[in-house]
Amino acid sequence: MATVLSARIATAVSPSPSPSGPPDVLVTPGPWGFIAIAGIALAAIVLIVDMVRRTRRLRYRSEIRERLEAEAAAAAGDASSTEAESTGAGPSHDEPETGSRA
């Protein structure tokens, strides 16, 4: 019985149509595959550098816009305070104190 099982296993192990062609280990993409992957990598690097440059430019623009708005607000505040002082509506530091000092 053992010999019959071993005979069946031995015949079942070999594939029905024998594989033809080179083994999978020897198949490579070749120079065109290398060129394609190198092109994709180069395109990715260029896109990343461009994205970083655009992001930095946007950040600098927002910082400059904030500075200009702060300066404009400060200038508007200074203009309103000098206007209030000239009309007498604001506190004046030139007026003498009233009251007695003891």
mmCIF file with all atom_site columns, C-alpha atoms in Angstrom:
data_model
loop_
_atom_site.group_PDB
_atom_site.id
_atom_site.type_symbol
_atom_site.label_atom_id
_atom_site.label_alt_id
_atom_site.label_comp_id
_atom_site.label_asym_id
_atom_site.label_entity_id
_atom_site.label_seq_id
_atom_site.pdbx_PDB_ins_code
_atom_site.Cartn_x
_atom_site.Cartn_y
_atom_site.Cartn_z
_atom_site.occupancy
_atom_site.B_iso_or_equiv
_atom_site.pdbx_formal_charge
_atom_site.auth_seq_id
_atom_site.auth_comp_id
_atom_site.auth_asym_id
_atom_site.auth_atom_id
_atom_site.pdbx_PDB_model_num
ATOM 1   C CA . MET A 1 1   ? 0.000   0.000   0.000   1.00 0.00 ? 1   MET A CA 1
ATOM 2   C CA . ALA A 1 2   ? 2.864   2.411   0.808   1.00 0.00 ? 2   ALA A CA 1
ATOM 3   C CA . THR A 1 3   ? 4.425   1.789   -2.585  1.00 0.00 ? 3   THR A CA 1
ATOM 4   C CA . VAL A 1 4   ? 1.169   2.557   -4.358  1.00 0.00 ? 4   VAL A CA 1
ATOM 5   C CA . LEU A 1 5   ? 0.821   5.881   -2.480  1.00 0.00 ? 5   LEU A CA 1
ATOM 6   C CA . SER A 1 6   ? 4.423   6.871   -3.154  1.00 0.00 ? 6   SER A CA 1
ATOM 7   C CA . ALA A 1 7   ? 3.969   6.027   -6.853  1.00 0.00 ? 7   ALA A CA 1
ATOM 8   C CA . ARG A 1 8   ? 0.849   8.222   -7.053  1.00 0.00 ? 8   ARG A CA 1
ATOM 9   C CA . ILE A 1 9   ? 2.578   11.115  -5.247  1.00 0.00 ? 9   ILE A CA 1
ATOM 10  C CA . ALA A 1 10  ? 5.602   10.870  -7.546  1.00 0.00 ? 10  ALA A CA 1
ATOM 11  C CA . THR A 1 11  ? 3.427   11.067  -10.642 1.00 0.00 ? 11  THR A CA 1
ATOM 12  C CA . ALA A 1 12  ? 1.222   13.829  -9.255  1.00 0.00 ? 12  ALA A CA 1
ATOM 13  C CA . VAL A 1 13  ? 4.155   16.086  -8.359  1.00 0.00 ? 13  VAL A CA 1
ATOM 14  C CA . SER A 1 14  ? 5.251   16.807  -11.915 1.00 0.00 ? 14  SER A CA 1
ATOM 15  C CA . PRO A 1 15  ? 3.128   19.514  -13.573 1.00 0.00 ? 15  PRO A CA 1
ATOM 16  C CA . SER A 1 16  ? 1.034   18.506  -16.495 1.00 0.00 ? 16  SER A CA 1
ATOM 17  C CA . PRO A 1 17  ? 2.455   20.811  -19.149 1.00 0.00 ? 17  PRO A CA 1
ATOM 18  C CA . SER A 1 18  ? 6.071   21.449  -18.335 1.00 0.00 ? 18  SER A CA 1
ATOM 19  C CA . PRO A 1 19  ? 6.892   25.151  -18.017 1.00 0.00 ? 19  PRO A CA 1
ATOM 20  C CA . SER A 1 20  ? 8.665   26.650  -20.966 1.00 0.00 ? 20  SER A CA 1
ATOM 21  C CA . GLY A 1 21  ? 10.595  29.919  -21.125 1.00 0.00 ? 21  GLY A CA 1
ATOM 22  C CA . PRO A 1 22  ? 13.166  31.499  -18.867 1.00 0.00 ? 22  PRO A CA 1
ATOM 23  C CA . PRO A 1 23  ? 12.840  31.173  -15.108 1.00 0.00 ? 23  PRO A CA 1
ATOM 24  C CA . ASP A 1 24  ? 11.221  34.063  -13.214 1.00 0.00 ? 24  ASP A CA 1
ATOM 25  C CA . VAL A 1 25  ? 14.513  34.964  -11.566 1.00 0.00 ? 25  VAL A CA 1
ATOM 26  C CA . LEU A 1 26  ? 16.091  35.933  -14.895 1.00 0.00 ? 26  LEU A CA 1
ATOM 27  C CA . VAL A 1 27  ? 13.257  38.219  -16.066 1.00 0.00 ? 27  VAL A CA 1
ATOM 28  C CA . THR A 1 28  ? 14.118  41.907  -15.517 1.00 0.00 ? 28  THR A CA 1
ATOM 29  C CA . PRO A 1 29  ? 12.496  45.140  -16.702 1.00 0.00 ? 29  PRO A CA 1
ATOM 30  C CA . GLY A 1 30  ? 15.577  46.089  -18.691 1.00 0.00 ? 30  GLY A CA 1
ATOM 31  C CA . PRO A 1 31  ? 16.863  49.547  -19.576 1.00 0.00 ? 31  PRO A CA 1
ATOM 32  C CA . TRP A 1 32  ? 13.439  50.865  -20.644 1.00 0.00 ? 32  TRP A CA 1
ATOM 33  C CA . GLY A 1 33  ? 11.972  49.938  -17.293 1.00 0.00 ? 33  GLY A CA 1
ATOM 34  C CA . PHE A 1 34  ? 14.824  51.732  -15.535 1.00 0.00 ? 34  PHE A CA 1
ATOM 35  C CA . ILE A 1 35  ? 14.312  54.828  -17.696 1.00 0.00 ? 35  ILE A CA 1
ATOM 36  C CA . ALA A 1 36  ? 10.569  54.834  -16.963 1.00 0.00 ? 36  ALA A CA 1
ATOM 37  C CA . ILE A 1 37  ? 11.058  54.564  -13.183 1.00 0.00 ? 37  ILE A CA 1
ATOM 38  C CA . ALA A 1 38  ? 13.831  57.194  -13.234 1.00 0.00 ? 38  ALA A CA 1
ATOM 39  C CA . GLY A 1 39  ? 11.503  59.549  -15.150 1.00 0.00 ? 39  GLY A CA 1
ATOM 40  C CA . ILE A 1 40  ? 8.702   59.042  -12.648 1.00 0.00 ? 40  ILE A CA 1
ATOM 41  C CA . ALA A 1 41  ? 11.099  59.685  -9.749  1.00 0.00 ? 41  ALA A CA 1
ATOM 42  C CA . LEU A 1 42  ? 12.441  62.838  -11.412 1.00 0.00 ? 42  LEU A CA 1
ATOM 43  C CA . ALA A 1 43  ? 8.916   64.133  -12.064 1.00 0.00 ? 43  ALA A CA 1
ATOM 44  C CA . ALA A 1 44  ? 7.965   63.489  -8.422  1.00 0.00 ? 44  ALA A CA 1
ATOM 45  C CA . ILE A 1 45  ? 11.024  65.399  -7.173  1.00 0.00 ? 45  ILE A CA 1
ATOM 46  C CA . VAL A 1 46  ? 10.266  68.358  -9.458  1.00 0.00 ? 46  VAL A CA 1
ATOM 47  C CA . LEU A 1 47  ? 6.635   68.453  -8.291  1.00 0.00 ? 47  LEU A CA 1
ATOM 48  C CA . ILE A 1 48  ? 7.646   68.301  -4.614  1.00 0.00 ? 48  ILE A CA 1
ATOM 49  C CA . VAL A 1 49  ? 10.147  71.150  -5.007  1.00 0.00 ? 49  VAL A CA 1
ATOM 50  C CA . ASP A 1 50  ? 7.545   73.249  -6.834  1.00 0.00 ? 50  ASP A CA 1
ATOM 51  C CA . MET A 1 51  ? 4.933   72.582  -4.146  1.00 0.00 ? 51  MET A CA 1
ATOM 52  C CA . VAL A 1 52  ? 7.342   73.585  -1.359  1.00 0.00 ? 52  VAL A CA 1
ATOM 53  C CA . ARG A 1 53  ? 8.245   76.775  -3.224  1.00 0.00 ? 53  ARG A CA 1
ATOM 54  C CA . ARG A 1 54  ? 4.598   77.732  -3.726  1.00 0.00 ? 54  ARG A CA 1
ATOM 55  C CA . THR A 1 55  ? 3.732   76.976  -0.094  1.00 0.00 ? 55  THR A CA 1
ATOM 56  C CA . ARG A 1 56  ? 6.632   79.114  1.131   1.00 0.00 ? 56  ARG A CA 1
ATOM 57  C CA . ARG A 1 57  ? 5.580   81.962  -1.167  1.00 0.00 ? 57  ARG A CA 1
ATOM 58  C CA . LEU A 1 58  ? 2.010   81.853  0.168   1.00 0.00 ? 58  LEU A CA 1
ATOM 59  C CA . ARG A 1 59  ? 3.255   81.887  3.767   1.00 0.00 ? 59  ARG A CA 1
ATOM 60  C CA . TYR A 1 60  ? 5.492   84.899  3.087   1.00 0.00 ? 60  TYR A CA 1
ATOM 61  C CA . ARG A 1 61  ? 2.639   86.749  1.392   1.00 0.00 ? 61  ARG A CA 1
ATOM 62  C CA . SER A 1 62  ? 0.331   86.171  4.349   1.00 0.00 ? 62  SER A CA 1
ATOM 63  C CA . GLU A 1 63  ? 3.014   87.359  6.789   1.00 0.00 ? 63  GLU A CA 1
ATOM 64  C CA . ILE A 1 64  ? 3.571   90.540  4.766   1.00 0.00 ? 64  ILE A CA 1
ATOM 65  C CA . ARG A 1 65  ? -0.189  91.125  4.504   1.00 0.00 ? 65  ARG A CA 1
ATOM 66  C CA . GLU A 1 66  ? -0.520  90.804  8.298   1.00 0.00 ? 66  GLU A CA 1
ATOM 67  C CA . ARG A 1 67  ? 2.329   93.276  8.836   1.00 0.00 ? 67  ARG A CA 1
ATOM 68  C CA . LEU A 1 68  ? 0.786   95.798  6.432   1.00 0.00 ? 68  LEU A CA 1
ATOM 69  C CA . GLU A 1 69  ? -2.617  95.457  8.108   1.00 0.00 ? 69  GLU A CA 1
ATOM 70  C CA . ALA A 1 70  ? -1.024  95.948  11.535  1.00 0.00 ? 70  ALA A CA 1
ATOM 71  C CA . GLU A 1 71  ? 0.821   99.047  10.315  1.00 0.00 ? 71  GLU A CA 1
ATOM 72  C CA . ALA A 1 72  ? -2.364  100.426 8.742   1.00 0.00 ? 72  ALA A CA 1
ATOM 73  C CA . ALA A 1 73  ? -4.293  99.795  11.968  1.00 0.00 ? 73  ALA A CA 1
ATOM 74  C CA . ALA A 1 74  ? -1.546  101.493 13.985  1.00 0.00 ? 74  ALA A CA 1
ATOM 75  C CA . ALA A 1 75  ? -1.505  104.443 11.599  1.00 0.00 ? 75  ALA A CA 1
ATOM 76  C CA . ALA A 1 76  ? -5.305  104.707 11.763  1.00 0.00 ? 76  ALA A CA 1
ATOM 77  C CA . GLY A 1 77  ? -5.123  104.558 15.558  1.00 0.00 ? 77  GLY A CA 1
ATOM 78  C CA . ASP A 1 78  ? -2.487  107.292 15.670  1.00 0.00 ? 78  ASP A CA 1
ATOM 79  C CA . ALA A 1 79  ? -4.494  109.457 13.281  1.00 0.00 ? 79  ALA A CA 1
ATOM 80  C CA . SER A 1 80  ? -7.669  109.082 15.332  1.00 0.00 ? 80  SER A CA 1
ATOM 81  C CA . SER A 1 81  ? -5.858  109.867 18.595  1.00 0.00 ? 81  SER A CA 1
ATOM 82  C CA . THR A 1 82  ? -4.240  113.014 17.181  1.00 0.00 ? 82  THR A CA 1
ATOM 83  C CA . GLU A 1 83  ? -7.589  114.023 15.711  1.00 0.00 ? 83  GLU A CA 1
ATOM 84  C CA . ALA A 1 84  ? -9.290  113.505 19.073  1.00 0.00 ? 84  ALA A CA 1
ATOM 85  C CA . GLU A 1 85  ? -6.621  115.567 20.841  1.00 0.00 ? 85  GLU A CA 1
ATOM 86  C CA . SER A 1 86  ? -6.984  118.423 18.387  1.00 0.00 ? 86  SER A CA 1
ATOM 87  C CA . THR A 1 87  ? -10.778 118.561 18.883  1.00 0.00 ? 87  THR A CA 1
ATOM 88  C CA . GLY A 1 88  ? -10.510 118.250 22.657  1.00 0.00 ? 88  GLY A CA 1
ATOM 89  C CA . ALA A 1 89  ? -12.462 115.013 22.843  1.00 0.00 ? 89  ALA A CA 1
ATOM 90  C CA . GLY A 1 90  ? -9.632  112.933 24.183  1.00 0.00 ? 90  GLY A CA 1
ATOM 91  C CA . PRO A 1 91  ? -7.606  113.241 27.365  1.00 0.00 ? 91  PRO A CA 1
ATOM 92  C CA . SER A 1 92  ? -5.087  116.013 27.220  1.00 0.00 ? 92  SER A CA 1
ATOM 93  C CA . HIS A 1 93  ? -1.863  115.953 29.176  1.00 0.00 ? 93  HIS A CA 1
ATOM 94  C CA . ASP A 1 94  ? -1.245  119.692 28.769  1.00 0.00 ? 94  ASP A CA 1
ATOM 95  C CA . GLU A 1 95  ? -4.109  120.831 31.017  1.00 0.00 ? 95  GLU A CA 1
ATOM 96  C CA . PRO A 1 96  ? -3.192  121.640 34.613  1.00 0.00 ? 96  PRO A CA 1
ATOM 97  C CA . GLU A 1 97  ? -4.756  119.639 37.392  1.00 0.00 ? 97  GLU A CA 1
ATOM 98  C CA . THR A 1 98  ? -7.551  121.267 39.289  1.00 0.00 ? 98  THR A CA 1
ATOM 99  C CA . GLY A 1 99  ? -7.780  120.749 42.991  1.00 0.00 ? 99  GLY A CA 1
ATOM 100 C CA . SER A 1 100 ? -5.711  121.516 45.975  1.00 0.00 ? 100 SER A CA 1
ATOM 101 C CA . ARG A 1 101 ? -2.655  119.718 47.077  1.00 0.00 ? 101 ARG A CA 1
ATOM 102 C CA . ALA A 1 102 ? -2.053  119.291 50.707  1.00 0.00 ? 102 ALA A CA 1
#
